[in-house]
Amino acid sequence: IEKAIERGANPNAKDELSVIRRYDGMVPGSNGKVAVIIETLTENKNRTAANVRHLVTKIGGELLPTGANDWLFEHVGVVCVSRNKHTNEEENATGEPVDEDELLECALDGGATDVDFGADEDQDTSNAEVDSIDNPIVIKCETSGILRLVQSLKTDGYVSSQFDNQWLVRSDDNKVILNEEGSDKFEKFLDSMDEDLDVTNVYHNATFPEEVS
């Protein structure tokens, strides 16, 4: 279990020779530039740096010194918890809905800094099992405390469907809204990053047209 938790905190681990590298950059958006943080795992730093620079400059962007985008993002541990607890008798069975007060207490004891239960209108009460998976409770913590938090939640019967460290946009005011043309161009950029085997994550502050209410 402990090894599985460690893999969850670093799911893209290759081997002992690989190193994690981060690249900050700015790429064109519809109105202004989109900030990106690109995380990689590589055994060849020169190759990865050249590939990332090529993909960024190809669309008219530029790489910045590492840490340049810290003012736009916060690095936090993120744990997604099922809205149903599992029973001891049937580990894979859907249990009773979680008690929010009890989960909040457990999460805070485990080192959580924020617990987001979501808005009531976001929950699909007609199908609790589907809602438990597609609309989880999101818990944040310090990056160094994510394993402790996951273990604490597991001990009390809470199911962590996903957990890792992420770069999240600090404020909605820092987001850049894309139009249709800008959205298509940026999606192609994300696709090119996804095709690079060394790139593990790309975080950005872009908002796509379909995400605007």
XYZ file of N, CA, C and O in Angstrom:
852
model
N 0.835 -1.197 0.000
C 0.000 0.000 0.000
C 0.871 1.248 0.000
O 0.636 2.199 -0.734
N 1.915 1.222 0.874
C 2.797 2.387 0.971
C 3.492 2.654 -0.361
O 3.647 3.795 -0.788
N 3.901 1.583 -1.061
C 4.559 1.761 -2.353
C 3.591 2.316 -3.383
O 3.962 3.127 -4.231
N 2.339 1.868 -3.307
C 1.331 2.383 -4.234
C 1.097 3.859 -4.005
O 0.918 4.628 -4.947
N 1.094 4.285 -2.751
C 0.914 5.697 -2.423
C 2.079 6.518 -2.962
O 1.907 7.591 -3.528
N 3.291 5.995 -2.834
C 4.455 6.699 -3.340
C 4.389 6.827 -4.857
O 4.745 7.853 -5.426
N 3.915 5.776 -5.535
C 3.766 5.857 -6.989
C 2.699 6.869 -7.369
O 2.807 7.548 -8.385
N 1.658 6.984 -6.522
C 0.611 7.955 -6.799
C 1.128 9.373 -6.707
O 0.700 10.265 -7.438
N 2.054 9.624 -5.790
C 2.636 10.960 -5.646
C 3.605 11.273 -6.771
O 3.868 12.425 -7.081
N 4.146 10.241 -7.412
C 5.067 10.419 -8.534
C 4.798 9.330 -9.561
O 5.592 8.419 -9.742
N 3.627 9.381 -10.240
C 3.190 8.284 -11.094
C 3.993 8.091 -12.366
O 3.908 7.052 -12.996
N 4.813 9.094 -12.751
C 5.516 9.006 -14.026
C 6.985 8.637 -13.869
O 7.791 8.863 -14.761
N 7.323 8.096 -12.688
C 8.716 7.750 -12.418
C 9.242 6.758 -13.457
O 8.589 5.786 -13.799
N 10.458 7.009 -13.976
C 11.059 6.114 -14.962
C 12.102 5.233 -14.291
O 11.902 4.057 -14.060
N 13.225 5.815 -13.937
C 14.260 5.049 -13.263
C 15.128 6.008 -12.474
O 14.894 7.203 -12.439
N 16.134 5.447 -11.809
C 16.957 6.257 -10.915
C 17.781 7.302 -11.666
O 18.253 8.260 -11.074
N 17.994 7.114 -12.975
C 18.792 8.054 -13.749
C 17.979 9.241 -14.228
O 18.538 10.238 -14.673
N 16.683 9.146 -14.163
C 15.821 10.222 -14.624
C 15.733 11.332 -13.587
O 15.785 11.087 -12.385
N 15.593 12.553 -14.061
C 15.465 13.708 -13.171
C 14.238 14.513 -13.581
O 13.840 14.535 -14.743
N 13.635 15.162 -12.606
C 12.485 16.018 -12.863
C 12.977 17.409 -13.239
O 13.819 17.984 -12.541
N 12.478 17.928 -14.325
C 12.833 19.279 -14.771
C 11.561 20.076 -14.991
O 10.550 19.554 -15.451
N 11.624 21.347 -14.649
C 10.477 22.244 -14.820
C 10.858 23.389 -15.741
O 11.967 23.931 -15.662
N 9.910 23.765 -16.610
C 10.123 24.881 -17.533
C 8.939 25.845 -17.445
O 7.787 25.418 -17.518
N 9.238 27.124 -17.268
C 8.209 28.162 -17.265
C 8.218 28.864 -18.617
O 9.275 29.039 -19.231
N 7.030 29.269 -19.066
C 6.978 29.958 -20.340
C 5.722 30.772 -20.521
O 4.808 30.738 -19.691
N 5.695 31.536 -21.599
C 4.533 32.300 -22.026
C 4.277 31.985 -23.489
O 5.209 31.998 -24.301
N 3.020 31.667 -23.815
C 2.659 31.376 -25.201
C 1.488 32.272 -25.598
O 0.731 32.738 -24.742
N 1.314 32.538 -26.883
C 0.259 33.453 -27.322
C -1.142 32.958 -26.948
O -1.450 31.766 -27.052
N -1.975 33.909 -26.511
C -3.385 33.632 -26.255
C -4.221 34.549 -27.121
O -3.708 35.207 -28.026
N -5.507 34.592 -26.865
C -6.380 35.469 -27.649
C -6.194 36.927 -27.256
O -6.074 37.807 -28.098
N -6.186 37.172 -25.939
C -5.990 38.523 -25.406
C -4.884 38.460 -24.359
O -5.137 38.199 -23.201
N -3.664 38.687 -24.803
C -2.540 38.552 -23.896
C -1.909 37.179 -24.040
O -2.236 36.405 -24.943
N -1.009 36.874 -23.138
C -0.271 35.621 -23.201
C -0.732 34.641 -22.125
O -1.175 35.030 -21.054
N -0.607 33.356 -22.443
C -0.953 32.284 -21.513
C 0.316 31.804 -20.819
O 1.324 31.503 -21.472
N 0.262 31.744 -19.500
C 1.397 31.251 -18.727
C 1.337 29.726 -18.636
O 0.266 29.151 -18.453
N 2.492 29.085 -18.794
C 2.551 27.630 -18.702
C 3.687 27.204 -17.783
O 4.725 27.873 -17.711
N 3.459 26.121 -17.070
C 4.504 25.434 -16.313
C 4.548 24.013 -16.843
O 3.559 23.281 -16.785
N 5.683 23.632 -17.383
C 5.843 22.327 -18.019
C 6.742 21.456 -17.145
O 7.878 21.843 -16.845
N 6.234 20.322 -16.737
C 7.017 19.390 -15.938
C 7.456 18.225 -16.809
O 6.675 17.694 -17.605
N 8.716 17.817 -16.646
C 9.258 16.716 -17.432
C 9.994 15.739 -16.534
O 10.401 16.072 -15.420
N 10.156 14.540 -17.021
C 10.963 13.515 -16.364
C 11.857 12.923 -17.430
O 11.380 12.316 -18.386
N 13.162 13.115 -17.281
C 14.055 12.766 -18.380
C 15.395 12.248 -17.883
O 15.855 12.604 -16.788
N 16.022 11.417 -18.707
C 17.386 10.964 -18.446
C 18.378 11.735 -19.318
O 19.583 11.523 -19.228
N 17.840 12.655 -20.160
C 18.685 13.456 -21.037
C 18.184 14.906 -20.999
O 17.295 15.280 -21.764
N 18.751 15.709 -20.119
C 18.278 17.077 -19.916
C 18.429 17.939 -21.169
O 17.557 18.764 -21.455
N 19.519 17.762 -21.888
C 19.753 18.581 -23.075
C 18.708 18.316 -24.150
O 18.193 19.248 -24.783
N 18.385 17.032 -24.355
C 17.374 16.686 -25.353
C 16.016 17.266 -24.987
O 15.321 17.862 -25.815
N 15.642 17.105 -23.716
C 14.334 17.575 -23.272
C 14.236 19.093 -23.353
O 13.222 19.636 -23.804
N 15.273 19.781 -22.918
C 15.269 21.245 -22.971
C 15.123 21.733 -24.408
O 14.370 22.677 -24.686
N 15.823 21.086 -25.333
C 15.750 21.488 -26.742
C 14.346 21.239 -27.302
O 13.797 22.072 -28.036
N 13.760 20.089 -26.952
C 12.421 19.759 -27.453
C 11.370 20.723 -26.917
O 10.491 21.193 -27.655
N 11.441 21.011 -25.619
C 10.470 21.910 -25.004
C 10.604 23.310 -25.601
O 9.602 23.955 -25.944
N 11.830 23.776 -25.747
C 12.052 25.112 -26.330
C 11.505 25.178 -27.751
O 10.874 26.164 -28.143
N 11.720 24.120 -28.509
C 11.229 24.091 -29.895
C 9.709 24.179 -29.948
O 9.150 24.952 -30.740
N 9.023 23.412 -29.106
C 7.561 23.389 -29.120
C 6.976 24.718 -28.651
O 5.935 25.156 -29.148
N 7.647 25.363 -27.710
C 7.161 26.648 -27.198
C 7.384 27.770 -28.212
O 6.484 28.568 -28.487
N 8.575 27.830 -28.776
C 8.883 28.899 -29.724
C 8.179 28.687 -31.065
O 7.947 29.642 -31.806
N 7.815 27.441 -31.364
C 7.155 27.132 -32.622
C 5.834 27.876 -32.769
O 5.424 28.244 -33.881
N 5.141 28.117 -31.640
C 3.857 28.824 -31.711
C 4.003 30.293 -31.309
O 3.008 30.973 -31.036
N 5.259 30.751 -31.241
C 5.488 32.152 -30.937
C 5.643 32.464 -29.464
O 5.554 33.631 -29.057
N 5.879 31.427 -28.648
C 6.060 31.632 -27.220
C 7.517 31.769 -26.839
O 8.397 31.750 -27.694
N 7.761 31.901 -25.547
C 9.130 32.022 -25.057
C 9.260 31.324 -23.709
O 8.318 31.280 -22.916
N 10.442 30.756 -23.474
C 10.736 30.169 -22.179
C 11.262 31.248 -21.243
O 11.953 32.176 -21.665
N 10.914 31.124 -19.975
C 11.315 32.086 -18.957
C 12.175 31.380 -17.908
O 12.215 30.145 -17.860
N 12.858 32.142 -17.065
C 13.615 31.504 -15.984
C 12.686 30.675 -15.095
O 11.533 31.043 -14.873
N 13.185 29.554 -14.613
C 12.386 28.699 -13.739
C 11.925 29.478 -12.510
O 12.719 30.128 -11.832
N 10.626 29.426 -12.249
C 10.065 30.154 -11.118
C 9.408 31.462 -11.512
O 8.765 32.109 -10.680
N 9.552 31.845 -12.786
C 9.005 33.132 -13.227
C 7.489 33.191 -13.097
O 6.921 34.276 -12.930
N 6.827 32.042 -13.188
C 5.362 32.025 -13.129
C 4.817 31.678 -11.750
O 3.605 31.442 -11.600
N 5.684 31.665 -10.762
C 5.227 31.319 -9.405
C 4.160 32.274 -8.886
O 3.300 31.882 -8.101
N 4.198 33.501 -9.316
C 3.234 34.483 -8.803
C 1.825 34.211 -9.329
O 0.845 34.676 -8.760
N 1.715 33.406 -10.390
C 0.412 33.076 -10.958
C -0.137 31.743 -10.440
O -1.338 31.509 -10.478
N 0.765 30.870 -9.981
C 0.372 29.530 -9.581
C 0.809 29.240 -8.153
O 1.751 29.841 -7.644
N 0.115 28.286 -7.537
C 0.530 27.766 -6.239
C 0.758 26.270 -6.368
O 0.000 25.564 -7.039
N 1.829 25.769 -5.751
C 2.162 24.352 -5.819
C 1.573 23.672 -4.591
O 1.982 23.940 -3.461
N 0.599 22.806 -4.806
C -0.120 22.180 -3.689
C -0.323 20.692 -3.950
O -0.296 20.229 -5.095
N -0.528 19.965 -2.861
C -0.947 18.583 -2.972
C -2.456 18.542 -3.147
O -3.175 19.279 -2.469
N -2.935 17.729 -4.062
C -4.370 17.632 -4.345
C -4.812 16.171 -4.200
O -4.255 15.285 -4.855
N -5.794 15.945 -3.342
C -6.327 14.601 -3.122
C -7.819 14.615 -3.450
O -8.575 15.421 -2.901
N -8.247 13.756 -4.365
C -9.663 13.628 -4.722
C -10.255 12.452 -3.949
O -9.766 11.322 -4.068
N -11.284 12.720 -3.179
C -11.870 11.706 -2.303
C -13.287 11.375 -2.759
O -14.085 12.271 -3.059
N -13.609 10.081 -2.794
C -14.946 9.628 -3.157
C -15.971 10.137 -2.148
O -15.678 10.302 -0.964
N -17.170 10.407 -2.628
C -18.239 10.880 -1.750
C -18.869 9.736 -0.947
O -19.751 9.976 -0.131
N -18.423 8.517 -1.178
C -18.901 7.365 -0.419
C -17.730 6.652 0.237
O -16.666 6.502 -0.381
N -17.911 6.205 1.468
C -16.890 5.435 2.166
C -17.057 3.966 1.799
O -18.150 3.510 1.464
N -15.953 3.219 1.852
C -16.021 1.783 1.608
C -16.124 1.054 2.942
O -15.482 1.424 3.921
N -16.919 0.013 2.969
C -17.080 -0.769 4.197
C -15.930 -1.753 4.328
O -15.299 -2.153 3.349
N -15.644 -2.162 5.557
C -14.581 -3.133 5.796
C -14.935 -4.501 5.223
O -14.076 -5.261 4.782
N -16.242 -4.815 5.209
C -16.666 -6.123 4.745
C -16.517 -6.264 3.237
O -16.125 -7.309 2.730
N -16.842 -5.213 2.488
C -16.759 -5.265 1.036
C -15.953 -4.072 0.557
O -16.485 -2.996 0.318
N -14.671 -4.297 0.383
C -13.755 -3.194 0.087
C -14.104 -2.479 -1.216
O -13.943 -1.276 -1.343
N -14.596 -3.216 -2.205
C -14.879 -2.620 -3.507
C -16.327 -2.166 -3.646
O -16.749 -1.720 -4.700
N -17.106 -2.329 -2.579
C -18.509 -1.943 -2.647
C -18.673 -0.482 -2.277
O -17.888 0.073 -1.521
N -19.701 0.149 -2.851
C -19.987 1.535 -2.530
C -20.659 1.610 -1.169
O -21.694 1.001 -0.950
N -20.082 2.344 -0.259
C -20.622 2.434 1.092
C -21.529 3.631 1.251
O -21.993 4.222 0.286
N -21.730 4.000 2.494
C -22.623 5.108 2.796
C -21.967 6.445 2.466
O -20.733 6.553 2.433
N -22.755 7.476 2.183
C -22.191 8.808 1.895
C -21.349 9.305 3.062
O -21.645 9.020 4.224
N -20.306 10.046 2.746
C -19.429 10.546 3.792
C -20.132 11.640 4.587
O -20.976 12.374 4.059
N -19.808 11.737 5.850
C -20.266 12.824 6.699
C -19.254 13.962 6.530
O -18.064 13.796 6.833
N -19.711 15.113 6.040
C -18.789 16.201 5.715
C -18.025 16.688 6.941
O -16.831 16.996 6.843
N -18.676 16.775 8.076
C -17.992 17.238 9.287
C -16.900 16.262 9.707
O -15.797 16.671 10.096
N -17.197 14.969 9.616
C -16.209 13.958 9.998
C -15.035 13.953 9.036
O -13.873 13.833 9.446
N -15.331 14.080 7.731
C -14.247 14.124 6.747
C -13.394 15.365 6.937
O -12.162 15.302 6.855
N -14.028 16.495 7.196
C -13.289 17.735 7.420
C -12.342 17.594 8.597
O -11.171 17.989 8.518
N -12.815 16.995 9.681
C -11.971 16.803 10.865
C -10.797 15.879 10.561
O -9.651 16.156 10.941
N -11.086 14.777 9.840
C -10.024 13.835 9.477
C -8.998 14.495 8.570
O -7.790 14.319 8.754
N -9.465 15.259 7.589
C -8.562 15.909 6.643
C -7.666 16.930 7.337
O -6.459 16.985 7.090
N -8.250 17.735 8.213
C -7.456 18.737 8.927
C -6.427 18.073 9.837
O -5.287 18.530 9.939
N -6.825 16.976 10.484
C -5.879 16.235 11.331
C -4.743 15.657 10.500
O -3.627 15.476 10.985
N -5.045 15.356 9.227
C -4.032 14.790 8.345
C -3.174 15.826 7.644
O -2.306 15.474 6.847
N -3.425 17.104 7.912
C -2.594 18.157 7.348
C -3.209 18.922 6.193
O -2.522 19.686 5.516
N -4.508 18.766 5.959
C -5.161 19.479 4.861
C -5.187 20.979 5.122
O -5.304 21.421 6.268
N -5.090 21.752 4.050
C -5.184 23.209 4.149
C -6.504 23.738 3.601
O -6.879 24.865 3.864
N -7.213 22.897 2.813
C -8.496 23.311 2.246
C -9.276 22.071 1.828
O -8.698 21.110 1.311
N -10.594 22.111 2.063
C -11.471 21.014 1.642
C -12.625 21.615 0.854
O -13.362 22.453 1.360
N -12.782 21.192 -0.400
C -13.833 21.709 -1.279
C -14.853 20.606 -1.536
O -14.584 19.642 -2.253
N -16.048 20.756 -0.934
C -17.104 19.766 -1.111
C -17.899 20.009 -2.381
O -18.724 19.182 -2.769
N -17.668 21.140 -3.039
C -18.397 21.457 -4.250
C -19.759 22.034 -3.942
O -20.282 21.904 -2.831
N -20.349 22.686 -4.940
C -21.675 23.272 -4.768
C -22.739 22.190 -4.839
O -22.576 21.174 -5.505
N -23.836 22.397 -4.158
C -24.920 21.414 -4.139
C -25.446 21.115 -5.535
O -25.787 19.989 -5.866
N -25.479 22.150 -6.389
C -26.027 21.938 -7.738
C -25.107 21.095 -8.599
O -25.494 20.606 -9.661
N -23.829 20.930 -8.163
C -22.895 20.112 -8.927
C -23.089 18.623 -8.676
O -22.557 17.785 -9.402
N -23.848 18.274 -7.638
C -23.992 16.892 -7.255
C -25.218 16.263 -7.900
O -26.299 16.845 -7.928
N -25.028 15.027 -8.414
C -26.101 14.281 -9.064
C -26.649 13.260 -8.085
O -26.114 12.175 -7.942
N -27.706 13.628 -7.396
C -28.262 12.750 -6.366
C -28.998 11.558 -6.964
O -29.325 10.614 -6.252
N -29.267 11.554 -8.279
C -29.983 10.450 -8.908
C -29.106 9.221 -9.079
O -29.601 8.114 -9.233
N -27.791 9.420 -9.066
C -26.879 8.296 -9.217
C -25.673 8.547 -8.335
O -24.681 9.112 -8.765
N -25.758 8.097 -7.094
C -24.726 8.404 -6.103
C -23.391 7.778 -6.471
O -22.329 8.356 -6.231
N -23.427 6.574 -7.102
C -22.174 5.897 -7.421
C -21.406 6.644 -8.498
O -20.193 6.842 -8.398
N -22.108 7.101 -9.546
C -21.465 7.867 -10.608
C -20.967 9.197 -10.081
O -19.856 9.639 -10.367
N -21.783 9.872 -9.269
C -21.415 11.172 -8.709
C -20.194 11.042 -7.820
O -19.349 11.935 -7.763
N -20.061 9.929 -7.118
C -18.926 9.701 -6.235
C -17.623 9.671 -7.007
O -16.577 10.092 -6.515
N -17.680 9.191 -8.258
C -16.487 9.078 -9.085
C -16.232 10.358 -9.870
O -15.114 10.871 -9.904
N -17.281 10.888 -10.515
C -17.126 12.030 -11.412
C -17.106 13.372 -10.695
O -16.705 14.373 -11.275
N -17.578 13.428 -9.471
C -17.649 14.681 -8.730
C -17.079 14.481 -7.327
O -17.805 14.523 -6.335
N -15.781 14.240 -7.232
C -15.182 13.943 -5.927
C -15.031 15.175 -5.056
O -15.155 16.307 -5.519
N -14.764 14.942 -3.801
C -14.415 16.003 -2.861
C -12.922 16.277 -3.036
O -12.114 15.343 -3.069
N -12.543 17.543 -3.177
C -11.154 17.899 -3.455
C -10.507 18.487 -2.208
O -11.000 19.468 -1.643
N -9.416 17.878 -1.797
C -8.705 18.312 -0.589
C -7.299 18.770 -0.974
O -6.606 18.089 -1.735
N -6.890 19.912 -0.455
C -5.552 20.436 -0.725
C -4.692 20.347 0.525
O -5.191 20.381 1.648
N -3.374 20.271 0.301
C -2.417 20.229 1.410
C -1.064 20.717 0.907
O -0.893 20.983 -0.290
N -0.115 20.824 1.813
C 1.249 21.137 1.416
C 1.804 19.973 0.588
O 1.460 18.814 0.826
N 2.657 20.275 -0.381
C 3.180 19.218 -1.253
C 3.934 18.149 -0.472
O 3.892 16.967 -0.824
N 4.611 18.559 0.589
C 5.396 17.600 1.364
C 4.536 16.709 2.251
O 5.019 15.710 2.782
N 3.245 17.047 2.398
C 2.397 16.292 3.313
C 1.357 15.432 2.638
O 0.472 14.885 3.309
N 1.446 15.254 1.298
C 0.388 14.544 0.589
C 0.308 13.064 0.983
O -0.785 12.508 1.130
N 1.457 12.423 1.192
C 1.428 11.000 1.550
C 0.826 10.794 2.935
O 0.059 9.849 3.163
N 1.160 11.687 3.848
C 0.594 11.609 5.195
C -0.917 11.775 5.146
O -1.665 11.059 5.818
N -1.401 12.726 4.334
C -2.832 12.979 4.237
C -3.563 11.780 3.637
O -4.614 11.367 4.143
N -3.033 11.210 2.574
C -3.673 10.057 1.939
C -3.754 8.886 2.908
O -4.779 8.198 2.997
N -2.677 8.650 3.655
C -2.674 7.546 4.615
C -3.672 7.793 5.736
O -4.365 6.878 6.186
N -3.772 9.047 6.188
C -4.725 9.387 7.241
C -6.156 9.159 6.780
O -6.987 8.616 7.516
N -6.452 9.564 5.551
C -7.795 9.367 4.994
C -8.105 7.881 4.838
O -9.209 7.422 5.147
N -7.122 7.110 4.375
C -7.325 5.675 4.175
C -7.608 4.970 5.506
O -8.470 4.088 5.592
N -6.895 5.381 6.534
C -7.081 4.768 7.849
C -8.505 4.935 8.348
O -9.062 4.046 9.002
N -9.127 6.057 8.010
C -10.497 6.320 8.461
C -11.548 5.862 7.450
O -12.731 6.180 7.597
N -11.128 5.134 6.404
C -12.082 4.544 5.481
C -12.447 5.385 4.285
O -13.357 5.024 3.517
N -11.742 6.496 4.070
C -12.037 7.340 2.911
C -11.224 6.870 1.704
O -10.074 6.447 1.831
N -11.843 6.960 0.532
C -11.233 6.430 -0.683
C -10.653 7.577 -1.513
O -11.391 8.453 -1.970
N -9.343 7.564 -1.706
C -8.673 8.578 -2.522
C -8.581 8.065 -3.951
O -7.811 7.148 -4.240
N -9.381 8.644 -4.846
C -9.408 8.184 -6.227
C -8.224 8.713 -7.029
O -7.845 8.138 -8.048
N -7.645 9.815 -6.583
C -6.505 10.400 -7.281
C -5.772 11.314 -6.312
O -6.392 11.995 -5.487
N -4.451 11.324 -6.398
C -3.683 12.248 -5.560
C -2.333 12.518 -6.209
O -1.650 11.621 -6.666
N -1.970 13.791 -6.275
C -0.676 14.198 -6.788
C -0.438 15.664 -6.451
O -1.320 16.348 -5.941
N 0.765 16.131 -6.724
C 1.098 17.532 -6.537
C 0.866 18.283 -7.840
O 1.264 17.819 -8.910
N 0.211 19.432 -7.755
C -0.166 20.174 -8.951
C 0.145 21.662 -8.792
O 0.253 22.176 -7.677
N 0.266 22.325 -9.942
C 0.363 23.786 -9.980
C -1.012 24.323 -10.332
O -1.491 24.129 -11.453
N -1.660 25.003 -9.398
C -3.001 25.533 -9.597
C -2.964 27.056 -9.703
O -2.168 27.717 -9.027
N -3.809 27.600 -10.550
C -3.886 29.059 -10.710
C -4.357 29.677 -9.392
O -5.344 29.224 -8.802
N -3.640 30.683 -8.934
C -3.937 31.278 -7.640
C -5.294 31.977 -7.599
O -5.999 31.936 -6.594
N -5.663 32.645 -8.678
C -6.890 33.445 -8.678
C -7.526 33.424 -10.063
O -6.828 33.343 -11.081
N -8.852 33.497 -10.099
C -9.545 33.582 -11.381
C -9.143 34.836 -12.152
O -9.229 34.869 -13.385
N -8.717 35.860 -11.429
C -8.283 37.093 -12.083
C -7.023 36.866 -12.917
O -6.702 37.675 -13.805
N -6.293 35.778 -12.632
C -5.061 35.481 -13.357
C -5.294 34.621 -14.595
O -4.351 34.291 -15.303
N -6.556 34.267 -14.856
C -6.852 33.405 -15.998
C -7.017 34.213 -17.280
O -7.462 35.359 -17.254
N -6.658 33.586 -18.388
C -6.758 34.211 -19.707
C -7.844 33.478 -20.493
O -7.758 32.263 -20.703
N -8.879 34.197 -20.913
C -9.986 33.592 -21.652
C -9.646 33.545 -23.140
O -9.330 34.573 -23.741
N -9.709 32.360 -23.720
C -9.387 32.180 -25.131
C -10.635 32.282 -25.995
O -11.714 31.838 -25.579
N -10.472 32.840 -27.189
C -11.573 32.769 -28.158
C -11.420 31.471 -28.950
O -10.517 30.663 -28.689
N -12.289 31.254 -29.921
C -12.282 29.978 -30.646
C -10.965 29.748 -31.380
O -10.398 28.651 -31.349
N -10.461 30.790 -32.025
C -9.206 30.654 -32.765
C -8.041 30.385 -31.825
O -7.214 29.495 -32.061
N -7.984 31.151 -30.734
C -6.919 30.962 -29.765
C -7.002 29.610 -29.087
O -5.984 28.984 -28.771
N -8.241 29.144 -28.861
C -8.450 27.845 -28.242
C -7.910 26.724 -29.117
O -7.232 25.809 -28.635
N -8.200 26.781 -30.413
C -7.724 25.746 -31.342
C -6.201 25.708 -31.378
O -5.592 24.631 -31.374
N -5.592 26.878 -31.409
C -4.136 26.963 -31.479
C -3.503 26.435 -30.197
O -2.517 25.682 -30.234
N -4.095 26.777 -29.059
C -3.523 26.340 -27.791
C -3.725 24.833 -27.586
O -2.858 24.155 -27.030
N -4.841 24.302 -28.041
C -5.084 22.859 -27.932
C -4.060 22.080 -28.753
O -3.608 21.009 -28.344
N -3.691 22.603 -29.900
C -2.671 21.948 -30.718
C -1.325 21.969 -29.992
O -0.554 20.997 -30.071
N -1.055 23.069 -29.299
C 0.175 23.147 -28.514
C 0.170 22.099 -27.404
O 1.165 21.391 -27.197
N -0.955 21.959 -26.707
C -1.058 20.953 -25.645
C -0.915 19.546 -26.214
O -0.297 18.677 -25.589
N -1.465 19.324 -27.402
C -1.340 18.012 -28.044
C 0.119 17.708 -28.373
O 0.585 16.565 -28.203
N 0.838 18.718 -28.837
C 2.255 18.505 -29.166
C 3.055 18.203 -27.909
O 3.985 17.383 -27.943
N 2.698 18.831 -26.792
C 3.358 18.540 -25.530
C 3.034 17.126 -25.063
O 3.885 16.398 -24.546
N 1.796 16.717 -25.261
C 1.364 15.389 -24.841
C 2.089 14.295 -25.620
O 2.304 13.191 -25.106
N 2.476 14.598 -26.848
C 3.169 13.615 -27.676
C 4.636 13.462 -27.293
O 5.273 12.471 -27.678
N 5.177 14.418 -26.547
C 6.571 14.323 -26.103
C 6.638 13.385 -24.900
O 6.034 13.649 -23.865
N 7.386 12.308 -25.016
C 7.419 11.288 -23.978
C 8.047 11.777 -22.675
O 7.821 11.182 -21.618
N 8.837 12.849 -22.734
C 9.482 13.368 -21.523
C 8.566 14.293 -20.730
O 8.792 14.528 -19.547
N 7.549 14.841 -21.374
C 6.643 15.776 -20.703
C 5.612 14.995 -19.896
O 4.917 14.122 -20.420
N 5.524 15.302 -18.605
C 4.578 14.598 -17.728
C 3.335 15.424 -17.437
O 2.247 14.874 -17.300
N 3.480 16.752 -17.336
C 2.332 17.616 -17.050
C 2.549 18.996 -17.649
O 3.689 19.481 -17.715
N 1.454 19.606 -18.077
C 1.490 20.999 -18.530
C 0.381 21.743 -17.798
O -0.802 21.436 -17.954
N 0.761 22.703 -16.967
C -0.209 23.522 -16.233
C -0.275 24.895 -16.884
O 0.747 25.423 -17.362
N -1.466 25.487 -16.918
C -1.627 26.772 -17.608
C -2.772 27.558 -16.967
O -3.542 27.033 -16.165
N -2.869 28.823 -17.339
C -3.925 29.678 -16.807
C -4.940 30.070 -17.885
O -5.596 31.100 -17.795
N -5.048 29.229 -18.923
C -6.008 29.495 -20.001
C -7.384 28.955 -19.642
O -7.524 27.934 -18.988
N -8.421 29.677 -20.079
C -9.798 29.229 -19.954
C -10.381 29.086 -21.346
O -10.376 30.029 -22.133
N -10.879 27.895 -21.665
C -11.433 27.640 -22.988
C -12.860 28.178 -23.089
O -13.554 28.311 -22.083
N -13.316 28.503 -24.307
C -14.649 29.108 -24.490
C -15.768 28.315 -23.833
O -16.684 28.900 -23.227
N -15.726 26.969 -23.900
C -16.799 26.148 -23.340
C -16.805 26.163 -21.807
O -17.777 25.735 -21.202
N -15.721 26.665 -21.202
C -15.646 26.730 -19.742
C -16.207 28.027 -19.196
O -16.366 28.190 -17.984
N -16.484 28.976 -20.080
C -17.015 30.279 -19.656
C -18.523 30.188 -19.530
O -19.226 29.825 -20.466
N -19.023 30.492 -18.335
C -20.484 30.413 -18.100
C -21.169 31.701 -18.552
O -20.559 32.756 -18.593
